């Protein structure tokens, strides 16, 4: 089966968009795929807009720029309003429904309404809603091999912060189980 995921993640600075993208690109790389990662954020960082493009493919990646994602993940309403229409027909849209109350307009994509922020709060992991969404994305994309998940987390979480490893793994597991 051919793999060609063009993933676009968007939200506010401070929501972990860039970390989520980094996790996804390492997942693809460690699985043996061609990858690219391109972050973009406003000068104000926290609270400003932030997005990230991730390509995971079994073919060489021509450009890191994604104009029409096959997978869109949005964590705030301005991003949903701006990028919903860009998703390719038949694509998948992952929406943090705890923060985005508007219903999707598109019926030609598969919409996943995930109350990620609410679920993270329930588990006292408020800052890890991003990883709940990533768990659902990697499951949907077929990148949910348990060994790969742990290997990737070891690459992206500093070894001197083992408590962050465990919390991120817990958040991923929540997303994988949705």
C-alpha positions as MATLAB code, in Angstrom:
seq = 'XXXXXXXXXXXXXXXXXXXXXXXXXXXXXXXXXXXXXXXXXXXXXXXXXXXXXXXXXXXXXXXXXXXXXXXXXXXXXXXXXXXXXXXXXXXXXXXXXXXXXXXXXXXXXXXXXXXXXXXXXXXXXXXXXXXXXXXXXXXXXXXXXXXXXXXXXXXXXXXXXXXXXXXXXXXXXXXXXX';
ca = [
       0.000    0.000    0.000;
       1.327    3.402   -0.981;
       1.929    5.989    1.735;
       1.566    9.700    0.998;
       0.382   11.751    3.956;
       0.429   15.520    3.638;
      -0.354   16.641    7.171;
      -1.085   20.215    8.190;
      -1.441   21.115   11.876;
      -2.627   24.543   13.029;
      -3.563   26.381   16.202;
      -2.247   28.974   18.625;
       1.356   29.174   19.772;
       1.722   27.264   23.039;
      -0.668   24.447   22.054;
       2.175   22.148   21.020;
       1.590   22.304   17.264;
       5.306   22.244   16.423;
       5.988   19.412   18.889;
       3.119   17.407   17.377;
       4.591   17.944   13.914;
       8.019   16.939   15.154;
       6.577   13.741   16.611;
       4.810   12.925   13.337;
       7.875   13.552   11.173;
      10.072   11.382   13.433;
       7.429    8.653   13.284;
       7.583    8.685    9.503;
      11.362    8.835    9.434;
      11.789    5.951   11.896;
       9.263    3.917    9.891;
      11.550    4.323    6.862;
       9.567    6.876    4.875;
      10.673   10.053    3.139;
       9.720   13.038    5.314;
       9.733   16.803    5.629;
       8.769   19.166    8.455;
       8.191   22.880    8.055;
       7.107   25.018   11.031;
       5.517   28.447   10.715;
       4.610   30.831   13.511;
       3.976   34.506   14.093;
       6.464   36.715   15.926;
       4.369   36.728   19.106;
       4.818   32.935   19.630;
       2.470   32.029   22.540;
      -1.040   33.084   21.668;
      -0.135   33.904   18.066;
      -0.916   31.696   15.114;
       1.172   28.608   14.547;
       1.130   25.859   11.977;
       3.285   23.038   10.770;
       3.504   21.014    7.565;
       4.562   17.357    7.664;
       5.037   15.097    4.657;
       5.337   11.334    5.110;
       5.701    9.394    1.870;
       7.249    6.317    0.346;
       8.288    8.567   -2.573;
      10.780   11.469   -2.372;
       9.156   14.654   -1.058;
       9.294   17.363   -3.724;
       8.503   20.293   -1.427;
       7.809   20.787    2.276;
       5.028   23.249    1.437;
       1.530   21.821    1.802;
      -1.282   23.766    0.187;
      -3.875   20.976    0.144;
      -3.398   18.536    3.029;
      -4.715   14.998    3.050;
      -4.796   15.288    6.852;
      -5.701   18.519    8.640;
      -5.485   18.931   12.417;
      -6.888   22.146   13.900;
      -6.860   23.272   17.511;
      -8.555   26.668   17.267;
     -11.432   28.279   15.371;
      -9.362   30.747   13.303;
      -7.301   27.844   11.942;
     -10.391   25.768   11.218;
     -12.021   28.692    9.419;
      -8.879   29.327    7.383;
      -7.799   25.792    6.442;
     -10.930   23.614    6.329;
     -11.525   24.383    2.654;
      -7.915   23.536    1.700;
      -8.187   19.848    2.629;
      -8.345   17.517   -0.367;
     -11.661   15.759   -1.033;
     -11.526   12.403    0.735;
      -9.062   13.811    3.279;
      -9.331   13.634    7.052;
      -9.925   16.585    9.376;
      -9.134   16.265   13.095;
     -10.858   18.965   15.141;
     -10.360   19.783   18.831;
     -14.096   20.026   19.536;
     -13.412   21.290   23.071;
     -12.168   24.551   21.558;
     -13.996   24.623   18.222;
     -17.750   24.676   18.555;
     -18.559   25.252   14.880;
     -19.701   22.205   12.945;
     -17.657   21.212    9.893;
     -18.952   22.526    6.585;
     -17.252   19.920    4.413;
     -19.060   16.676    3.716;
     -16.470   15.369    1.231;
     -13.890   14.761    3.974;
     -13.889   12.531    7.035;
     -14.307   14.740   10.097;
     -13.113   13.619   13.535;
     -14.567   15.745   16.346;
     -12.262   15.023   19.270;
     -12.653   16.866   22.595;
      -8.868   16.714   23.059;
      -8.515   19.676   25.405;
     -11.367   18.421   27.581;
      -9.919   14.916   27.708;
      -6.492   16.307   28.594;
      -7.993   18.416   31.404;
      -9.787   15.374   32.822;
      -6.412   13.624   33.087;
      -4.597   16.693   34.509;
      -2.617   16.942   31.259;
      -3.955   20.254   29.958;
      -0.935   20.953   27.753;
      -1.100   17.560   26.035;
      -4.284   17.879   23.965;
      -1.969   17.995   20.945;
      -0.704   14.490   21.648;
      -4.217   13.114   22.071;
      -4.908   14.361   18.553;
      -1.599   12.916   17.320;
      -2.587    9.525   18.747;
      -5.779    9.558   16.697;
      -3.904   10.770   13.600;
      -1.238    8.057   13.713;
      -3.896    5.407   14.225;
      -5.871    6.745   11.262;
      -2.718    6.945    9.116;
      -1.609    3.404    9.938;
       1.514    4.583   11.780;
       0.481    3.156   15.145;
       2.997    0.334   15.595;
       3.570    0.166   19.391;
       7.360   -0.209   19.075;
       7.508    2.737   16.679;
       5.398    4.896   19.013;
       7.778    4.360   21.929;
      10.912    4.676   19.799;
       9.673    7.986   18.405;
       8.810    9.341   21.838;
      12.320    8.528   23.028;
      13.665   10.645   20.147;
      11.489   13.715   20.748;
      11.319   13.882   24.558;
      14.592   14.755   26.303;
      16.009   11.813   28.302;
      16.523   14.108   31.294;
      12.740   14.603   31.528;
      11.314   11.070   31.938;
       8.076   12.429   33.460;
       7.334   14.125   30.110;
       7.903   10.834   28.309;
       5.292    9.098   30.469;
       2.745   11.936   30.175;
       3.119   12.150   26.394;
       2.782    8.378   26.079;
      -0.382    8.497   28.187;
      -1.854   11.267   26.010;
      -0.976    9.342   22.822;
      -2.656    6.248   24.221;
      -5.859    8.203   24.858;
      -5.882    9.266   21.213;
      -5.070    5.777   19.977;
      -8.037    4.403   21.928;
     -10.598    6.865   20.554;
];
